[in-house]
Amino acid sequence: MDIEITHVSKQFGTFAALNDVSLTVHPGELVALLGPSGSGKTTLLRIIAGMEQPTMGTVLFGGQDLTGHSLRQRRVGFVFQHYALFRHMTVFENVAFGLRVKPRIHRPREAEIRGRVMKLLSLVQLDHFAKRYPSQLSGGQRQRVALARALAIEPSVLLLDEPFGALDAKVRKELRRWLRGLHDEMQLTSLFVTHDQEEALELADRVVLMNNSVIEQVGSPQEVYDHPATSFAYEFLGHVNRFDCRVEDGKVAVCGGEIVVPSGTVNGDGQAVAYVRPHDIEIFNGAVMAGQPAVVRYLTAAGPVAKIELSLAGDGALIEAEIGRAQLHALDLRVGQPVYIRARKARVFSAAMH
Amino acid sequence: MAGAATSKSRIAAGEPLWLRLLLIALAISFLILIVILPIAAVFTEALRQGIGAYFASFDDPDVWSAIRLTLLVAAIAVPLNTLFGVVASWAIAKFEFVGKSLLVTLIDLPFSVSPVVAGFVYVLVFGVHGWFGAWFAEQGVQIIFAVPGLVLATMFVTFPFVARELIPLMEEQGNDEEEAALSLGASGFRTFLRVTLPNIKWGLLYGVLLCNARAMGEFGAVSVVSGHIRGETNTMPLYVEILYNEYNFVAAFAVASLLAMLALVTLVLKKLIEWRFGASTVG
Amino acid sequence: MSADAITVTAPKRSTGSLRKETILPGFGLTLGLTLLYLSLIVLMPLAALVIKASGMGLQGFIDAAFTSRALAAYRLSFGTALIAAAIVAVIGVIISWVLVRYQFPGKRLLDACVDLPFALPTAVAGIALAAIYAENGWLGAPLAALGLKIAFTPLGIIIALMFEGLPFVVRTVEPVLQDLDKEVEEASASLGAGRIQTFVKVILPAILPAVLTGFALAFARGLGEYGSVIFIAGNLPMVSEIAPLLIIIKLEQFDYAGATAIATVMLVAGFVMLFVINWLQRWNKRRGT
């Protein structure tokens, strides 16, 4: 089922949590709502679920306007950040809940409930834990119970609020991969909220980047990472070095080098901000054409890429760079060593847009 | 993003407006009927024959001796129980030992014993026919039908108040700060005064307040051991009963109004402590 | 996540065994004082009662404890305490719900009023309730017009015990309701449960231990209550005479055996309630973790 959100705004008193947000989610898609705290991503998810009513705008499910419909009428599977499992019920009863509270005419018979719950539990690999209570499970297991419970009502869409937020790093990665596999199997339209860009980029078909109550950019993980549409997108997705600069004659001077600004991205000459990814910083041992002198301040070589922190000779500004290990050995870098750096490429935004 | 913003409107899991209003109206009515009406009645009955009659009730010297006796009993029982409460909480909250939960249960025991039974057991121990009654009588000390009996009975019924407040508070705070103070060379007693006491002072005050309110207002237990000797062994609640049974309603409610004011002051102070200190740490 | 390597997380106890090895001083002194004081003020007098009662012999005890007048008094005390506790359990849940969930003007004042019965001396409450429910009282008069007599009947006792018992329920249920995760209710609604189903299947089981604890506390208080009851009860033998009053009457008649027997019965009932309450509170705490 597709979800169409048109011109949705949400006001909490004087605070605008969402400001004219429009978004279409296609059937079977896995979409990430990504943004920092306070960006409005959770509010958007809650409005889709029917837990909040939008101040303005509409939410269509498969073309049907459900704006005024309550949570229980929407048949939306919702997985809560802290799982919200029913503490006094066993895992089995938690998953069965949605079936047991159906109106008598629609309620499946006990044997059928049993069968469906056990099927779901084996889907989330918890069939041996049916008789346990939530307090006897680990975080990752609880998360999967919450998922099974949400799936039990055969929802038309699945919504997950920070699904991995409360888990530790290792479990989080495993569960992420597992969830992706499950989604590919079930093809259920799904949205999840996260503030972790790595999670969004790795898991989602499409990423909806939110900031300050509006959508900054929508696109595939590749698109939003390689072509951030706004300076916020640039700063939020991955590490980045930021340079204040001036556009003159369609060019900027960044890191000693001159970079041509593609026409149309900046409104004429003037103050601008240039972003350079760490892996787009080149390091040289000797003086090079259009290079800028800098000093190595810190380096870590654990892992496939070496992370190097440099300070510029002029203002002492800190720059992050990433180079391959082979190159690190070739350069033979040490802390305190003077080097030259150059930006391979940069993305420039007018300062006014920022 | 979730916090402040979404906690305001919870349409999904809320009751319809009419039901909310109905429940609020029900709650208010219940509280008015069960709780507020009685306290209002105390003051209206006391002032039924005008303010002059109200103040005339206090011309009775027996009223003043009842007030003095109530203050005296509280002045002995409350500090002793406070001391006990602090000592017991230190032992229970700071150490692990066998039988601890039994000890906590026993400290709670007076809450489950009828005040009348509490008074009666002292009669059995210290009365004329009691275990020690004869011996004390030989020494010329009268306990039952005298002030010591009133104090003992009051101590029994107010026994758990302070300890009950302090034990969970001190357990929650753990031993880290005290251990730090000791490692810095402070003596045990100084550690208690400078580290523990500042941490528990609001909880302690709260417990003392409740203990005092109960001590001054206790009726059943002291009624058994008092003997109701006018001007000698009548505390204020006991004197209220006597006046009431003599159909001297204005005077009975006038004395009762003093106790009601004590209750109101206690409540206000209690709420002040809670609001100032956070309800989570007290009560 | 094929291998479920994660094992059951055992519920952590807040008081670890490390406590035993604390370097804090004063254990012997404070525990000694505590036991001494507890023994002198509470245990020894209660022991005196039990010893006195056991000296009566079984037959003597039964004869004194279960006279028809005493039986009527127990029935009245237990019955009225039970009914009053049941009523305030329901009312208390409503009041706690309103205080925790809704915002309205005057809420803080209302919240403060709940504690009034804790602070108001029982004798004061007793004469006030008697005045209100007497046949010429604020509520007594209109109710008498409807043919309902409250004061000087068992109904009056129930009213007085409701007054004393209400704060026990509210103050036990309130914090549990406060800690109740709202997400759980939203989860219930998102799974298709109606508001009533959510209340019955999700909220009520979660607060049930607290409600029962409050009920038990109110019941225990009602069993032994004296001051607030005797003014409104009428105190007619066999009809409206509560057990604590009967102890006093026996004592005034110098019937020590009778008083001892009845007091022992009431003490045992108090003990039983204490352990029931203890058990309920532990259940309540377990639920909270």
Tab-separated table of N, CA, C and O in Angstrom, chain B residues 87-141:
chain	number	residue	atom	x	y	z
B	87	VAL	N	18.326	5.876	63.664
B	87	VAL	CA	19.207	4.764	64.047
B	87	VAL	C	18.825	3.496	63.291
B	87	VAL	O	19.665	2.810	62.703
B	88	ALA	N	17.522	3.206	63.267
B	88	ALA	CA	17.062	1.990	62.596
B	88	ALA	C	17.341	2.059	61.095
B	88	ALA	O	17.762	1.069	60.489
B	89	SER	N	17.144	3.220	60.484
B	89	SER	CA	17.382	3.334	59.048
B	89	SER	C	18.853	3.139	58.732
B	89	SER	O	19.194	2.579	57.693
B	90	TRP	N	19.714	3.633	59.593
B	90	TRP	CA	21.156	3.438	59.361
B	90	TRP	C	21.478	1.946	59.333
B	90	TRP	O	22.124	1.459	58.413
B	91	ALA	N	20.980	1.239	60.355
B	91	ALA	CA	21.273	-0.198	60.414
B	91	ALA	C	20.679	-0.927	59.225
B	91	ALA	O	21.315	-1.798	58.629
B	92	ILE	N	19.459	-0.557	58.844
B	92	ILE	CA	18.756	-1.330	57.820
B	92	ILE	C	19.194	-0.941	56.407
B	92	ILE	O	19.385	-1.793	55.549
B	93	ALA	N	19.364	0.348	56.174
B	93	ALA	CA	19.659	0.785	54.805
B	93	ALA	C	21.123	0.622	54.449
B	93	ALA	O	21.463	0.438	53.288
B	94	LYS	N	21.995	0.693	55.416
B	94	LYS	CA	23.418	0.705	55.078
B	94	LYS	C	24.083	-0.664	55.177
B	94	LYS	O	25.212	-0.820	54.770
B	95	PHE	N	23.397	-1.621	55.762
B	95	PHE	CA	24.017	-2.933	55.957
B	95	PHE	C	23.092	-4.043	55.488
B	95	PHE	O	21.876	-3.872	55.448
B	96	GLU	N	23.716	-5.146	55.120
B	96	GLU	CA	22.952	-6.353	54.807
B	96	GLU	C	23.090	-7.305	55.979
B	96	GLU	O	24.188	-7.503	56.493
B	97	PHE	N	22.002	-7.887	56.405
B	97	PHE	CA	22.124	-8.886	57.464
B	97	PHE	C	20.930	-9.834	57.405
B	97	PHE	O	19.900	-9.522	56.791
B	98	VAL	N	21.099	-10.972	58.024
B	98	VAL	CA	20.046	-11.979	58.027
B	98	VAL	C	18.866	-11.460	58.839
B	98	VAL	O	19.042	-10.861	59.901
B	99	GLY	N	17.682	-11.669	58.349
B	99	GLY	CA	16.494	-11.255	59.080
B	99	GLY	C	16.119	-9.808	58.866
B	99	GLY	O	15.267	-9.271	59.571
B	100	LYS	N	16.745	-9.179	57.893
B	100	LYS	CA	16.479	-7.770	57.676
B	100	LYS	C	15.030	-7.501	57.276
B	100	LYS	O	14.390	-6.595	57.816
B	101	SER	N	14.508	-8.343	56.368
B	101	SER	CA	13.149	-8.048	55.913
B	101	SER	C	12.144	-8.297	57.029
B	101	SER	O	11.124	-7.618	57.124
B	102	LEU	N	12.463	-9.254	57.915
B	102	LEU	CA	11.591	-9.478	59.072
B	102	LEU	C	11.603	-8.240	59.971
B	102	LEU	O	10.562	-7.790	60.467
B	103	LEU	N	12.789	-7.673	60.159
B	103	LEU	CA	12.903	-6.484	61.002
B	103	LEU	C	12.089	-5.336	60.421
B	103	LEU	O	11.364	-4.632	61.143
B	104	VAL	N	12.175	-5.160	59.101
B	104	VAL	CA	11.405	-4.089	58.456
B	104	VAL	C	9.916	-4.325	58.661
B	104	VAL	O	9.154	-3.399	58.963
B	105	THR	N	9.511	-5.584	58.534
B	105	THR	CA	8.102	-5.914	58.739
B	105	THR	C	7.671	-5.596	60.166
B	105	THR	O	6.596	-5.043	60.400
B	106	LEU	N	8.529	-5.932	61.124
B	106	LEU	CA	8.177	-5.691	62.523
B	106	LEU	C	8.075	-4.194	62.812
B	106	LEU	O	7.252	-3.767	63.625
B	107	ILE	N	8.910	-3.414	62.143
B	107	ILE	CA	8.828	-1.967	62.361
B	107	ILE	C	7.491	-1.437	61.858
B	107	ILE	O	6.912	-0.510	62.430
B	108	ASP	N	6.982	-2.061	60.796
B	108	ASP	CA	5.678	-1.663	60.265
B	108	ASP	C	4.507	-2.146	61.105
B	108	ASP	O	3.381	-1.721	60.907
B	109	LEU	N	4.805	-3.057	62.020
B	109	LEU	CA	3.738	-3.726	62.769
B	109	LEU	C	2.713	-2.776	63.409
B	109	LEU	O	1.513	-3.008	63.291
B	110	PRO	N	3.145	-1.708	64.082
B	110	PRO	CA	2.147	-0.851	64.723
B	110	PRO	C	1.084	-0.300	63.771
B	110	PRO	O	-0.031	0.007	64.192
B	111	PHE	N	1.394	-0.213	62.466
B	111	PHE	CA	0.387	0.249	61.521
B	111	PHE	C	-0.748	-0.753	61.361
B	111	PHE	O	-1.848	-0.399	60.968
B	112	SER	N	-0.455	-2.008	61.642
B	112	SER	CA	-1.475	-3.033	61.449
B	112	SER	C	-2.185	-3.407	62.744
B	112	SER	O	-3.056	-4.262	62.731
B	113	VAL	N	-1.772	-2.806	63.835
B	113	VAL	CA	-2.405	-3.126	65.117
B	113	VAL	C	-3.418	-2.035	65.431
B	113	VAL	O	-3.121	-0.854	65.308
B	114	SER	N	-4.598	-2.455	65.819
B	114	SER	CA	-5.605	-1.464	66.190
B	114	SER	C	-5.080	-0.590	67.321
B	114	SER	O	-4.487	-1.094	68.276
B	115	PRO	N	-5.279	0.729	67.246
B	115	PRO	CA	-4.804	1.599	68.335
B	115	PRO	C	-5.354	1.175	69.695
B	115	PRO	O	-4.675	1.320	70.712
B	116	VAL	N	-6.543	0.650	69.693
B	116	VAL	CA	-7.140	0.213	70.960
B	116	VAL	C	-6.326	-0.945	71.543
B	116	VAL	O	-6.030	-0.982	72.740
B	117	VAL	N	-5.945	-1.878	70.674
B	117	VAL	CA	-5.113	-2.997	71.127
B	117	VAL	C	-3.773	-2.447	71.625
B	117	VAL	O	-3.244	-2.904	72.648
B	118	ALA	N	-3.229	-1.456	70.908
B	118	ALA	CA	-1.955	-0.864	71.319
B	118	ALA	C	-2.037	-0.283	72.717
B	118	ALA	O	-1.137	-0.472	73.542
B	119	GLY	N	-3.122	0.402	72.994
B	119	GLY	CA	-3.280	0.959	74.331
B	119	GLY	C	-3.463	-0.147	75.361
B	119	GLY	O	-2.884	-0.120	76.446
B	120	PHE	N	-4.243	-1.145	74.969
B	120	PHE	CA	-4.588	-2.206	75.899
B	120	PHE	C	-3.356	-3.015	76.348
B	120	PHE	O	-3.231	-3.382	77.519
B	121	VAL	N	-2.417	-3.254	75.406
B	121	VAL	CA	-1.252	-4.050	75.795
B	121	VAL	C	-0.432	-3.327	76.860
B	121	VAL	O	0.178	-3.949	77.724
B	122	TYR	N	-0.427	-1.992	76.818
B	122	TYR	CA	0.295	-1.272	77.876
B	122	TYR	C	-0.397	-1.398	79.228
B	122	TYR	O	0.250	-1.437	80.270
B	123	VAL	N	-1.735	-1.478	79.167
B	123	VAL	CA	-2.453	-1.719	80.414
B	123	VAL	C	-2.038	-3.082	80.988
B	123	VAL	O	-1.830	-3.235	82.183
B	124	LEU	N	-1.883	-4.058	80.091
B	124	LEU	CA	-1.495	-5.397	80.546
B	124	LEU	C	-0.095	-5.394	81.163
B	124	LEU	O	0.176	-6.143	82.099
B	125	VAL	N	0.797	-4.555	80.619
B	125	VAL	CA	2.163	-4.552	81.134
B	125	VAL	C	2.290	-3.671	82.379
B	125	VAL	O	2.876	-4.078	83.390
B	126	PHE	N	1.707	-2.499	82.327
B	126	PHE	CA	1.950	-1.524	83.390
B	126	PHE	C	0.739	-1.266	84.283
B	126	PHE	O	0.818	-0.472	85.213
B	127	GLY	N	-0.398	-1.895	83.997
B	127	GLY	CA	-1.582	-1.667	84.819
B	127	GLY	C	-1.419	-2.271	86.200
B	127	GLY	O	-0.438	-2.952	86.479
B	128	VAL	N	-2.411	-2.039	87.033
B	128	VAL	CA	-2.320	-2.503	88.418
B	128	VAL	C	-2.062	-4.014	88.488
B	128	VAL	O	-1.314	-4.493	89.320
B	129	HIS	N	-2.733	-4.735	87.553
B	129	HIS	CA	-2.568	-6.183	87.567
B	129	HIS	C	-1.525	-6.643	86.562
B	129	HIS	O	-1.393	-7.813	86.296
B	130	GLY	N	-0.814	-5.710	86.000
B	130	GLY	CA	0.118	-6.040	84.920
B	130	GLY	C	1.437	-6.561	85.426
B	130	GLY	O	1.675	-6.688	86.624
B	131	TRP	N	2.327	-6.885	84.437
B	131	TRP	CA	3.621	-7.453	84.767
B	131	TRP	C	4.421	-6.563	85.715
B	131	TRP	O	4.945	-6.993	86.728
B	132	PHE	N	4.536	-5.304	85.348
B	132	PHE	CA	5.412	-4.414	86.108
B	132	PHE	C	4.631	-3.370	86.899
B	132	PHE	O	5.214	-2.530	87.555
B	133	GLY	N	3.287	-3.424	86.785
B	133	GLY	CA	2.477	-2.386	87.413
B	133	GLY	C	2.728	-2.270	88.898
B	133	GLY	O	2.966	-1.184	89.434
B	134	ALA	N	2.745	-3.433	89.563
B	134	ALA	CA	2.906	-3.417	91.009
B	134	ALA	C	4.264	-2.852	91.404
B	134	ALA	O	4.370	-2.023	92.319
B	135	TRP	N	5.291	-3.281	90.655
B	135	TRP	CA	6.651	-2.819	90.978
B	135	TRP	C	6.757	-1.299	90.830
B	135	TRP	O	7.266	-0.609	91.705
B	136	PHE	N	6.238	-0.779	89.722
B	136	PHE	CA	6.289	0.676	89.533
B	136	PHE	C	5.474	1.397	90.599
B	136	PHE	O	5.870	2.465	91.074
B	137	ALA	N	4.349	0.799	90.989
B	137	ALA	CA	3.513	1.426	92.011
B	137	ALA	C	4.280	1.539	93.326
B	137	ALA	O	4.202	2.549	94.018
B	138	GLU	N	5.058	0.483	93.643
B	138	GLU	CA	5.867	0.520	94.865
B	138	GLU	C	6.873	1.653	94.819
B	138	GLU	O	7.193	2.275	95.828
B	139	GLN	N	7.410	1.913	93.625
B	139	GLN	CA	8.375	3.016	93.492
B	139	GLN	C	7.669	4.372	93.456
B	139	GLN	O	8.333	5.397	93.338
B	140	GLY	N	6.340	4.330	93.490
B	140	GLY	CA	5.604	5.587	93.452
B	140	GLY	C	5.471	6.160	92.057
B	140	GLY	O	5.149	7.330	91.888
B	141	VAL	N	5.715	5.317	91.043
B	141	VAL	CA	5.575	5.797	89.674
B	141	VAL	C	4.304	5.218	89.074
B	141	VAL	O	4.128	4.001	89.028
